[in-house]
Amino acid sequence: MMRVRPKIFSLLCLTLLATLAAAETAAAQIGSRSAMQITWEVRNRFRLFKEERDFLLHVEATRNRSILQAEQALAIQSDGRGWARNTLSRLCIDQAGRVSKPCTRDDVAEDYLTPADHSVTVRLTGEVPSGSICTWRFEDSNGSQEQSFDCSEPINIRVRYGQSTMATVDVNAGPEVPERLTEEIRVRDILIAGLGDSIASGEGNPDRPVELSSGGFCFRSYIGGGEYYRPGRARFEGDKSCGTNSGLASWQRFNAQWSNAACHRSLYSYQTRAALALAVKHPHIAVTFLPLACTGATIDNGLLGSQRARECLVTRSGVTCQGKVNAQVAELREAITEAKRRQPERQIDLIFLSVGANDIDFSGLVADVIVENGTERALFRRGGVLGSLEDSRNALTRDLPQDFSRLREALKPLVNGDMSRVVFVSYANPALVNDGPCAGGRDGFDIHPAFKADPQRLASVVRYVQDQFLPQLANLARCEGGTMCRDPARDRMTLVDRHQAAFADHGLCARSPSDPEFDRQCFSSGGESFHNDPVAGATNPLVCGQSASEFRAYSPRARWIRTANDSYFAAMTYPQGLPSSMQPSDIHDASWGVLSAVYGGAVHPTAEGHAAMADAALPAAINLLGLAAASRATTEELVLQPVR
């Protein structure tokens, strides 16, 4: 038996220990390197936005936040002026509703409805060895490209629409054999359409609110030829008194601005916000959103047939009045037909829809509630402006089911017969606080001398909406409650109504100590916000003495429903889309005094309200699109790391 001397034995042991230690170190390095992975995300993946900075604004705002929380954060960041005012001029669909052909997004000309490729950022993440060099190779059916960079550098490439691109990286970290990683990159471009009425379009929330002056502007009154003063438009240099026949020319230049004036479409609408949130939260998709909803739409006039334009479009080059807006379903059908000519596999993945309120004359019910003075009530009743609960109930039970059935049949071919891909987002009851009806009165409605919400009529409408209108809409969408559907299993829409509970504490009369200071000081709960004396009103109509320009349309507040005061201060809209024969004689006309207070979105959700609706719609959209688990693991790592 061979004997090993102690000294030699010690050396052998040390050598063995050193070898084991080196092996453990190597194993640790290999384990560390094997923990690396290729990760990727689509850049500027909400394709309505031309510039990535606008998308990244929402990426940052939505970090660990709901859509509502993100909206509130953006509101504070913009001092209540709204984030959309800067984004408005950087969209792939212009203010006349035309899709840019092509749309130049981040310096690359793209076809909006049928993109040929997508911009993607690829990274090596995990325990990447410091100073290592990565040799990247990207290969698709058209060939391959190869490039080498420091492994810490992100790689920006464009990948073909509808194709897989194989990404391979060799990680060179010293004398060791390079480690090779591979990953498939395949972008899913989701096409979403938005259809419906004013709730769908975002009415009440102009992308760029009107700017008001501290001085007064005169309106005539129906009562004995009287007059009253309210805040005027900033920079308007025409005659502000009622003694002259002031025209529209200079007045129009200072309109509130919408992403589409004819339909009062807004980027704040729940449809846009939900589509945008899909893009923010899911890094491997792109979202192509086609907004078609229009204020004033009914199923007959708006969805299935044309309707009257809401307002003229005012640009630096002049004024464009469309007169009519094409039927939304026809517009969508035409867009898909055109897209399929270039990409036969292109289809609508999802439709957001809200409709029905105008079909039961909800605006007439609102007018009946808030128009208090006898003279105005008599005039509006004669003109058919005031509605009645009896007529509305008749329309709800007799007409709406038939019209809804026709709409369902018109939408079926657009979603390949699967109506679950139509996400019907129901309305919220607008006049609830603490789960009960608002008290009524002039709170929020003293912008016009004839306005005062009658408590009894208001309570009746609130009950009607809660107990009859909203349940009937739910039945129609889901093919329940006796609703006639040919194939209930495939005709049933996806209903979203869980936001209704949240609105029960945020109706138009909701107030909070945290409301904006301007609201608390200048909007009197007793309806005494404005001077009755024309002399005092001409200088500054507000009793509080502050300038109307201090109002912030997008500051967070307790009410998620626009009052008439809010509508005037945010939009001050005149019905310039009406035929010339129906236009009042001048901008001081008594009828425009009424319409300027409600035509811009009274009794419609605020941006916060729309964000709450989008939060409710988002899970349904994620589920229908099969995105629930697809990117959950990568959202925190990728989406929340903006690419500059």
XYZ file of C-alpha atoms in Angstrom:
644
model
C 0.000 0.000 0.000
C 1.384 3.388 -1.055
C 1.909 5.865 1.733
C 1.494 9.599 1.082
C 3.676 11.898 3.034
C 1.809 14.463 5.168
C 3.253 17.442 3.268
C 2.283 15.986 -0.089
C -1.155 15.059 1.285
C -1.692 18.647 2.403
C -0.752 19.939 -1.021
C -3.145 17.501 -2.664
C -5.950 18.617 -0.350
C -5.292 22.284 -1.091
C -5.226 21.552 -4.803
C -8.491 19.626 -4.548
C -10.135 22.436 -2.558
C -8.950 25.022 -5.049
C -10.298 22.929 -7.913
C -13.650 22.539 -6.179
C -13.787 26.275 -5.450
C -13.017 27.090 -9.062
C -15.687 24.653 -10.181
C -18.222 26.237 -7.820
C -17.289 29.707 -9.097
C -17.633 28.568 -12.691
C -20.951 26.917 -11.902
C -22.152 30.091 -10.235
C -21.087 32.127 -13.280
C -22.829 29.691 -15.614
C -25.921 29.742 -13.433
C -25.814 33.516 -13.342
C -25.426 33.784 -17.084
C -28.150 31.223 -17.732
C -30.494 33.479 -15.774
C -30.191 36.033 -18.579
C -33.060 36.415 -21.013
C -34.057 38.336 -24.099
C -36.961 40.685 -23.421
C -38.742 42.961 -25.865
C -41.516 45.527 -26.110
C -43.324 47.414 -28.835
C -42.525 51.108 -28.835
C -45.239 53.785 -28.955
C -47.751 50.964 -29.161
C -50.895 53.117 -28.972
C -50.868 53.882 -32.659
C -53.236 56.864 -32.512
C -50.300 58.823 -31.051
C -47.777 60.092 -33.573
C -45.048 60.705 -31.030
C -43.673 58.338 -28.422
C -43.444 61.078 -25.794
C -47.248 61.179 -25.603
C -47.412 57.439 -25.011
C -44.618 57.526 -22.435
C -46.524 60.176 -20.498
C -49.208 57.563 -19.853
C -46.712 54.785 -19.213
C -45.249 56.825 -16.386
C -48.620 58.017 -15.065
C -49.997 54.484 -14.951
C -47.064 53.086 -12.976
C -48.748 50.952 -10.274
C -51.957 52.982 -10.752
C -55.445 52.438 -12.090
C -56.651 54.517 -15.048
C -58.563 56.757 -12.628
C -55.498 57.258 -10.444
C -53.411 57.963 -13.532
C -55.945 60.557 -14.733
C -55.865 62.245 -11.333
C -52.065 62.272 -11.339
C -51.983 63.785 -14.835
C -54.578 66.365 -13.815
C -52.406 67.511 -10.933
C -49.319 67.473 -13.155
C -51.064 69.759 -15.677
C -52.476 72.057 -12.987
C -55.955 70.960 -14.002
C -55.523 72.129 -17.588
C -55.546 68.569 -18.938
C -52.939 66.384 -20.623
C -54.785 66.109 -23.951
C -54.356 69.786 -24.846
C -50.763 69.070 -25.937
C -51.483 65.717 -27.593
C -54.361 67.002 -29.729
C -52.141 68.151 -32.622
C -50.172 64.899 -32.702
C -52.724 62.264 -33.724
C -53.067 59.961 -36.721
C -56.720 61.004 -37.111
C -57.330 64.707 -37.680
C -60.036 66.903 -36.159
C -62.274 66.344 -39.185
C -62.171 62.584 -38.509
C -59.862 61.755 -41.433
C -57.213 59.061 -40.997
C -53.801 60.366 -42.063
C -52.534 58.520 -45.148
C -49.795 57.833 -44.363
C -49.370 58.737 -40.712
C -45.801 59.657 -39.828
C -45.155 58.167 -36.401
C -41.793 58.861 -34.821
C -40.372 59.833 -38.235
C -41.616 56.679 -40.002
C -44.501 56.803 -42.483
C -47.040 54.099 -41.598
C -50.416 53.000 -42.865
C -52.645 53.485 -39.826
C -55.205 50.728 -40.411
C -52.774 48.232 -41.943
C -49.252 48.650 -40.542
C -46.471 46.889 -42.448
C -44.170 46.676 -39.440
C -43.724 47.768 -35.820
C -40.900 49.411 -33.923
C -39.587 47.118 -31.195
C -36.942 47.513 -28.482
C -34.993 44.385 -27.510
C -32.903 44.031 -24.359
C -30.764 41.468 -22.601
C -31.936 41.370 -18.995
C -31.054 39.450 -15.857
C -27.522 38.901 -14.479
C -25.653 40.311 -17.459
C -21.815 40.173 -17.014
C -20.371 43.663 -16.790
C -18.595 44.820 -19.935
C -19.788 41.862 -22.009
C -20.342 42.210 -25.764
C -23.512 40.935 -27.388
C -23.700 39.822 -30.999
C -27.342 40.090 -32.044
C -28.956 38.438 -35.037
C -32.540 39.045 -36.134
C -34.029 36.741 -38.752
C -37.401 36.634 -40.502
C -38.719 35.417 -43.845
C -37.020 38.331 -45.614
C -33.531 37.581 -44.347
C -31.364 38.356 -41.350
C -29.292 41.175 -39.898
C -26.448 41.023 -37.395
C -24.854 43.633 -35.128
C -22.689 43.802 -31.990
C -23.097 46.116 -29.010
C -22.334 46.325 -25.344
C -24.844 43.984 -23.695
C -26.261 46.817 -21.618
C -27.454 48.625 -24.765
C -31.083 48.193 -25.915
C -31.566 47.397 -29.603
C -34.229 49.145 -31.683
C -35.478 47.279 -34.744
C -38.605 47.117 -36.903
C -40.330 43.751 -37.240
C -42.763 42.712 -39.952
C -46.503 42.763 -39.243
C -47.987 39.291 -38.824
C -44.606 37.525 -38.960
C -42.255 36.030 -36.409
C -38.763 37.400 -36.019
C -36.215 35.175 -34.288
C -33.823 37.098 -32.056
C -30.510 35.374 -31.229
C -27.772 36.805 -29.045
C -24.270 35.486 -28.318
C -23.007 36.867 -25.017
C -19.217 37.237 -25.025
C -17.897 37.633 -21.471
C -14.184 36.857 -21.556
C -12.462 33.582 -22.462
C -15.527 31.423 -21.802
C -17.530 30.046 -24.677
C -20.198 32.622 -25.593
C -23.646 31.853 -24.271
C -26.401 31.839 -26.879
C -30.017 32.850 -26.177
C -32.979 32.934 -28.548
C -36.447 34.497 -28.397
C -39.362 34.746 -30.823
C -40.673 38.269 -31.456
C -44.198 38.445 -32.837
C -46.254 41.626 -32.462
C -50.015 41.320 -32.219
C -51.707 44.400 -33.629
C -55.184 44.745 -32.109
C -57.835 46.744 -33.976
C -60.441 48.357 -31.720
C -63.386 50.492 -32.811
C -65.361 52.886 -30.638
C -69.069 53.368 -31.393
C -71.952 55.143 -29.713
C -73.295 58.430 -28.457
C -72.010 61.324 -26.335
C -71.039 59.076 -23.426
C -68.918 57.065 -25.858
C -67.435 60.123 -27.577
C -66.302 61.867 -24.394
C -68.699 64.828 -24.543
C -68.119 67.356 -21.777
C -64.349 67.065 -21.972
C -62.863 69.164 -24.769
C -59.253 68.211 -25.436
C -58.391 71.893 -25.217
C -60.921 73.706 -22.991
C -62.220 77.152 -23.821
C -60.360 80.052 -22.226
C -62.629 82.459 -20.362
C -62.051 86.069 -19.462
C -62.687 87.866 -16.182
C -64.989 90.359 -17.909
C -68.673 89.768 -18.551
C -70.448 88.842 -21.749
C -74.106 89.726 -22.264
C -76.927 87.345 -23.151
C -80.484 88.363 -23.803
C -83.221 86.772 -21.759
C -86.559 85.410 -22.865
C -88.135 87.210 -19.918
C -89.318 90.672 -20.890
C -86.328 91.414 -23.092
C -83.982 91.431 -20.105
C -80.301 90.571 -20.133
C -77.676 88.994 -17.900
C -73.876 88.679 -17.902
C -71.661 85.615 -17.734
C -67.905 85.169 -18.341
C -66.868 85.746 -21.954
C -64.193 84.162 -24.102
C -60.638 85.319 -23.531
C -59.069 87.373 -26.336
C -62.455 88.039 -27.953
C -62.375 91.707 -28.904
C -65.886 92.088 -30.282
C -68.723 93.878 -28.528
C -69.620 92.110 -25.295
C -72.835 94.017 -24.656
C -76.284 93.105 -25.908
C -76.779 96.389 -27.699
C -75.048 95.315 -30.900
C -75.376 92.548 -33.453
C -72.079 90.777 -32.904
C -71.300 88.052 -35.444
C -69.529 84.714 -35.242
C -66.374 85.409 -37.220
C -64.061 86.495 -34.401
C -65.943 84.498 -31.750
C -65.323 81.156 -33.466
C -61.564 81.577 -33.348
C -61.607 80.932 -29.613
C -63.718 77.765 -29.516
C -62.885 74.859 -27.282
C -61.019 72.250 -29.325
C -62.016 68.597 -29.744
C -60.253 65.685 -31.397
C -63.330 65.796 -33.641
C -65.499 68.911 -33.534
C -68.470 67.543 -35.498
C -68.962 64.748 -32.938
C -67.356 66.278 -29.841
C -64.974 63.340 -29.649
C -62.420 63.598 -26.894
C -59.238 61.777 -25.934
C -60.672 61.636 -22.415
C -63.479 59.268 -23.458
C -63.574 55.923 -21.688
C -63.161 54.203 -25.059
C -59.883 55.939 -25.833
C -58.637 55.538 -22.258
C -59.394 51.802 -22.165
C -57.732 51.209 -25.551
C -54.733 53.242 -24.426
C -54.505 51.313 -21.147
C -54.389 48.025 -23.079
C -51.336 49.305 -24.936
C -49.683 50.613 -21.775
C -50.107 47.375 -19.834
C -49.214 44.855 -22.546
C -45.754 45.294 -24.098
C -46.096 42.682 -26.862
C -49.109 44.219 -28.602
C -49.884 47.338 -30.605
C -53.329 48.954 -30.460
C -54.915 50.556 -33.501
C -57.942 52.493 -32.256
C -60.629 53.866 -34.568
C -62.923 56.340 -32.725
C -66.297 56.819 -34.417
C -68.696 57.670 -31.554
C -70.659 60.878 -31.940
C -72.561 63.132 -29.571
C -76.289 63.088 -30.254
C -76.251 59.653 -31.877
C -79.222 57.329 -31.704
C -79.303 53.860 -33.186
C -81.266 55.145 -36.194
C -79.537 58.499 -36.595
C -75.868 58.038 -35.850
C -75.180 54.296 -35.718
C -77.223 53.015 -38.673
C -77.899 56.326 -40.407
C -76.258 59.719 -40.681
C -76.768 62.473 -38.126
C -76.366 66.211 -37.763
C -72.876 67.515 -36.976
C -72.433 68.955 -33.501
C -70.180 71.877 -34.273
C -68.081 73.443 -37.003
C -64.338 72.836 -37.177
C -62.364 76.055 -36.812
C -58.763 76.076 -38.027
C -56.255 78.756 -38.959
C -57.338 78.478 -42.565
C -61.041 78.930 -41.891
C -64.251 77.287 -40.721
C -65.504 73.909 -41.987
C -69.080 72.851 -41.264
C -69.777 69.239 -42.221
C -73.520 69.504 -41.747
C -73.887 65.709 -41.642
C -71.833 62.929 -40.072
C -71.812 59.552 -41.788
C -73.369 56.511 -40.114
C -70.856 54.954 -37.732
C -71.507 51.345 -38.758
C -71.071 52.263 -42.416
C -67.840 54.121 -41.621
C -66.506 51.089 -39.768
C -67.560 48.705 -42.524
C -65.825 50.858 -45.115
C -62.632 51.072 -43.034
C -62.468 47.282 -42.611
C -63.173 46.659 -46.283
C -60.349 49.007 -47.225
C -57.987 47.367 -44.731
C -58.764 43.867 -45.990
C -57.755 44.863 -49.511
C -54.193 45.263 -48.232
C -54.248 42.702 -45.413
C -56.932 40.042 -46.023
C -56.547 38.659 -42.501
C -57.208 42.055 -40.869
C -60.311 42.064 -38.658
C -61.921 43.969 -35.807
C -60.765 42.478 -32.540
C -63.033 44.499 -30.257
C -65.795 47.119 -30.324
C -66.601 49.445 -27.445
C -70.249 50.553 -27.543
C -72.562 52.810 -25.523
C -75.933 53.798 -26.958
C -79.574 54.127 -25.943
C -79.828 57.358 -23.945
C -80.754 59.524 -26.920
C -83.163 56.845 -28.125
C -85.281 57.388 -24.999
C -84.824 61.203 -25.122
C -82.715 61.457 -21.980
C -81.698 65.023 -22.871
C -85.395 65.934 -22.917
C -85.747 64.521 -19.410
C -82.772 66.602 -18.260
C -84.296 69.726 -19.799
C -87.590 68.989 -18.062
C -85.736 68.740 -14.743
C -83.569 71.858 -14.947
C -85.667 74.429 -16.879
C -87.682 76.059 -14.112
C -88.896 79.444 -15.328
C -92.411 79.431 -16.779
C -91.541 81.421 -19.902
C -88.650 79.174 -20.887
C -90.630 76.026 -20.068
C -93.484 77.170 -22.285
C -91.140 77.992 -25.167
C -89.151 74.763 -24.857
C -92.254 72.625 -24.536
C -93.615 74.204 -27.704
C -90.306 73.485 -29.448
C -90.252 69.834 -28.321
C -87.182 70.333 -26.128
C -88.782 69.140 -22.895
C -89.299 65.402 -22.565
C -91.622 63.376 -20.381
C -91.201 60.155 -18.453
C -94.259 58.689 -20.143
C -92.842 59.215 -23.632
C -89.442 57.954 -22.544
C -90.936 54.761 -21.067
C -92.818 54.126 -24.281
C -89.623 54.452 -26.296
C -87.780 52.216 -23.814
C -90.290 49.360 -24.022
C -91.586 49.719 -27.585
C -88.888 51.222 -29.824
C -85.505 50.579 -28.242
C -85.684 46.736 -28.285
C -86.471 46.714 -32.017
C -83.768 49.259 -32.814
C -81.260 47.394 -30.656
C -82.043 44.192 -32.538
C -81.363 45.919 -35.864
C -78.074 47.265 -34.512
C -77.066 43.793 -33.339
C -77.676 42.367 -36.812
C -75.660 45.183 -38.407
C -72.698 44.591 -36.096
C -72.626 40.797 -36.390
C -70.772 40.596 -39.724
C -68.143 43.030 -38.425
C -67.209 40.684 -35.552
C -67.592 37.428 -37.525
C -70.842 36.624 -35.745
C -69.341 36.673 -32.244
C -71.178 39.479 -30.439
C -69.243 38.875 -27.207
C -66.516 40.956 -28.850
C -68.850 43.968 -28.574
C -68.183 45.416 -25.119
C -71.336 47.295 -24.175
C -70.415 49.812 -21.475
C -73.588 50.973 -19.757
C -74.309 54.408 -18.338
C -73.916 55.640 -14.800
C -76.791 57.314 -12.987
C -75.657 60.971 -13.091
C -77.505 62.457 -10.099
C -76.656 60.221 -7.157
C -74.794 61.049 -3.969
C -74.564 58.803 -0.921
C -76.652 56.266 -2.890
C -79.603 58.670 -3.117
C -80.840 61.345 -5.540
C -79.279 64.800 -5.471
C -81.376 67.375 -3.660
C -81.921 69.603 -6.683
C -81.925 73.394 -6.673
C -79.596 75.808 -8.430
C -76.341 74.262 -7.233
C -74.282 73.834 -10.405
C -77.046 75.260 -12.610
C -77.089 78.983 -11.924
C -75.149 79.682 -15.115
C -78.571 80.513 -16.604
C -81.300 82.451 -14.761
C -84.012 79.985 -15.824
C -82.211 76.867 -14.567
C -83.095 75.122 -11.335
C -83.200 71.368 -10.838
C -86.690 70.561 -9.581
C -86.273 68.088 -6.657
C -89.347 65.996 -7.426
C -88.762 65.733 -11.168
C -85.085 64.995 -10.512
C -85.888 62.196 -8.046
C -88.367 60.685 -10.498
C -85.813 60.628 -13.313
C -83.139 59.140 -11.021
C -85.508 56.315 -10.043
C -86.523 55.751 -13.652
C -82.893 55.485 -14.766
C -81.991 53.167 -11.888
C -85.031 50.892 -11.894
C -86.028 50.759 -15.562
C -83.567 52.214 -18.075
C -80.320 50.630 -16.860
C -81.874 47.159 -16.273
C -83.474 47.237 -19.723
C -80.138 48.111 -21.343
C -78.478 45.234 -19.508
C -81.169 42.839 -20.758
C -80.810 44.047 -24.323
C -77.035 43.646 -24.279
C -77.139 40.173 -22.689
C -80.197 38.769 -24.503
C -82.064 38.423 -21.230
C -85.395 39.535 -19.767
C -87.440 38.500 -22.776
C -85.098 40.151 -25.301
C -85.429 38.461 -28.667
C -82.076 37.160 -29.924
C -81.738 34.634 -32.748
C -78.828 32.838 -31.101
C -78.385 34.025 -27.480
C -75.104 32.146 -27.092
C -73.477 34.173 -29.899
C -75.701 37.261 -29.853
C -74.917 38.167 -26.247
C -72.692 41.233 -25.892
C -70.177 41.629 -23.090
C -71.822 43.939 -20.565
C -69.789 46.312 -18.389
C -71.652 48.060 -15.573
C -69.542 47.666 -12.432
C -68.617 51.366 -12.537
C -72.207 52.278 -11.646
C -71.620 51.607 -7.938
C -68.691 54.038 -7.856
C -70.751 56.820 -9.451
C -73.322 56.521 -6.633
C -71.099 58.805 -4.540
C -69.942 61.105 -7.347
C -73.063 62.555 -8.944
C -73.394 66.107 -10.209
C -74.193 67.467 -6.723
C -71.235 65.812 -4.938
C -68.991 68.201 -3.029
C -65.841 67.691 -0.980
C -63.452 69.852 1.078
C -60.773 68.662 -1.344
C -62.553 70.148 -4.368
C -60.611 72.860 -6.230
C -60.494 76.151 -4.378
C -62.181 77.917 -7.298
C -65.165 75.567 -7.117
C -65.521 75.958 -3.356
C -65.307 79.749 -3.453
C -67.040 80.597 -6.718
C -69.720 77.953 -7.353
C -72.306 78.668 -4.677
C -74.275 75.673 -3.409
C -77.226 78.043 -3.018
C -77.088 79.148 -6.647
C -75.714 82.628 -6.014
C -72.503 82.412 -8.049
C -73.187 85.333 -10.416
C -74.125 89.004 -10.112
C -77.719 89.779 -11.004
C -76.883 93.438 -11.556
C -75.840 93.949 -15.225
C -73.465 96.791 -14.290
C -71.523 94.645 -11.820
C -71.773 91.613 -14.118
C -70.249 93.457 -17.060
C -67.027 93.984 -15.078
C -66.813 90.539 -13.470
C -69.908 88.320 -13.368
C -68.570 86.143 -10.531
C -69.645 87.137 -7.033
C -66.438 85.615 -5.617
C -64.407 88.228 -7.509
C -62.042 85.727 -9.094
C -61.430 85.494 -12.820
C -63.255 82.726 -14.656
C -59.881 81.807 -16.166
C -58.978 80.254 -12.807
C -61.455 77.421 -13.376
C -59.672 74.137 -14.103
C -61.767 71.694 -16.118
C -59.532 68.740 -15.276
C -58.761 69.238 -11.609
C -59.815 66.250 -9.459
C -63.154 66.868 -7.725
C -65.898 64.947 -5.955
C -68.403 65.184 -8.814
C -67.748 62.968 -11.819
C -70.638 64.514 -13.743
C -70.476 67.911 -15.430
C -72.975 70.467 -14.191
C -74.277 73.204 -16.488
C -71.752 75.541 -14.847
C -68.953 73.079 -15.668
C -70.174 72.734 -19.232
C -70.080 76.485 -19.767
C -66.710 76.996 -18.086
C -65.080 74.056 -19.921
C -66.585 74.364 -23.398
C -69.046 77.288 -23.756
C -70.244 75.686 -26.984
C -72.613 77.226 -29.511
C -74.508 74.959 -31.978
C -72.613 76.153 -35.017
C -73.248 72.876 -36.797
C -76.900 73.825 -37.257
C -78.054 74.915 -40.721
C -77.756 78.663 -41.320
C -81.535 78.964 -41.363
C -81.614 77.756 -37.765
C -78.773 79.925 -36.505
C -79.706 82.711 -34.065
C -79.288 86.266 -35.279
C -76.198 86.999 -33.167
C -74.063 85.534 -30.386
C -75.991 87.403 -27.651
C -79.223 85.637 -28.618
C -81.301 84.204 -25.772
C -81.328 80.688 -27.258
C -77.541 80.661 -27.360
C -77.511 81.753 -23.763
C -79.257 78.476 -22.943
C -77.357 76.262 -25.364
C -73.906 77.589 -24.460
C -74.541 76.282 -20.945
C -75.521 72.733 -21.891
C -74.348 72.034 -25.453
C -70.770 71.342 -24.324
C -71.579 68.433 -22.046
C -73.843 69.188 -19.095
C -74.824 65.985 -17.244
C -71.997 63.986 -18.841
C -69.039 62.283 -17.125
C -65.901 64.267 -16.375
C -62.469 62.928 -17.312
C -62.383 61.208 -13.907
C -65.759 59.642 -14.612
C -64.560 58.377 -17.979
C -61.410 56.997 -16.357
C -63.558 55.083 -13.854
C -65.589 53.686 -16.755
C -62.375 52.694 -18.533
C -61.193 50.891 -15.397
C -64.428 48.903 -15.487
C -64.147 48.117 -19.212
C -60.461 47.162 -19.199
C -60.711 43.701 -17.525
C -63.443 42.660 -19.944
C -61.313 43.722 -22.902
C -58.244 41.924 -21.537
C -60.241 38.742 -21.043
C -61.844 38.812 -24.501
C -58.487 39.426 -26.172
C -56.807 36.601 -24.261
C -54.293 38.945 -22.651
C -54.968 38.080 -19.017
C -51.727 36.170 -18.461
C -49.850 36.900 -21.663
C -47.731 39.751 -20.375
C -48.306 39.880 -16.619
C -44.796 38.649 -15.924
C -43.134 41.243 -18.124
C -45.280 44.281 -17.415
C -43.287 45.548 -14.438
C -39.955 44.862 -16.096
C -40.636 46.269 -19.533
C -43.587 48.614 -19.683
C -42.411 50.663 -16.768
C -38.977 51.280 -18.256
C -39.467 54.004 -20.892
C -37.188 53.926 -23.910
C -35.791 57.405 -24.410
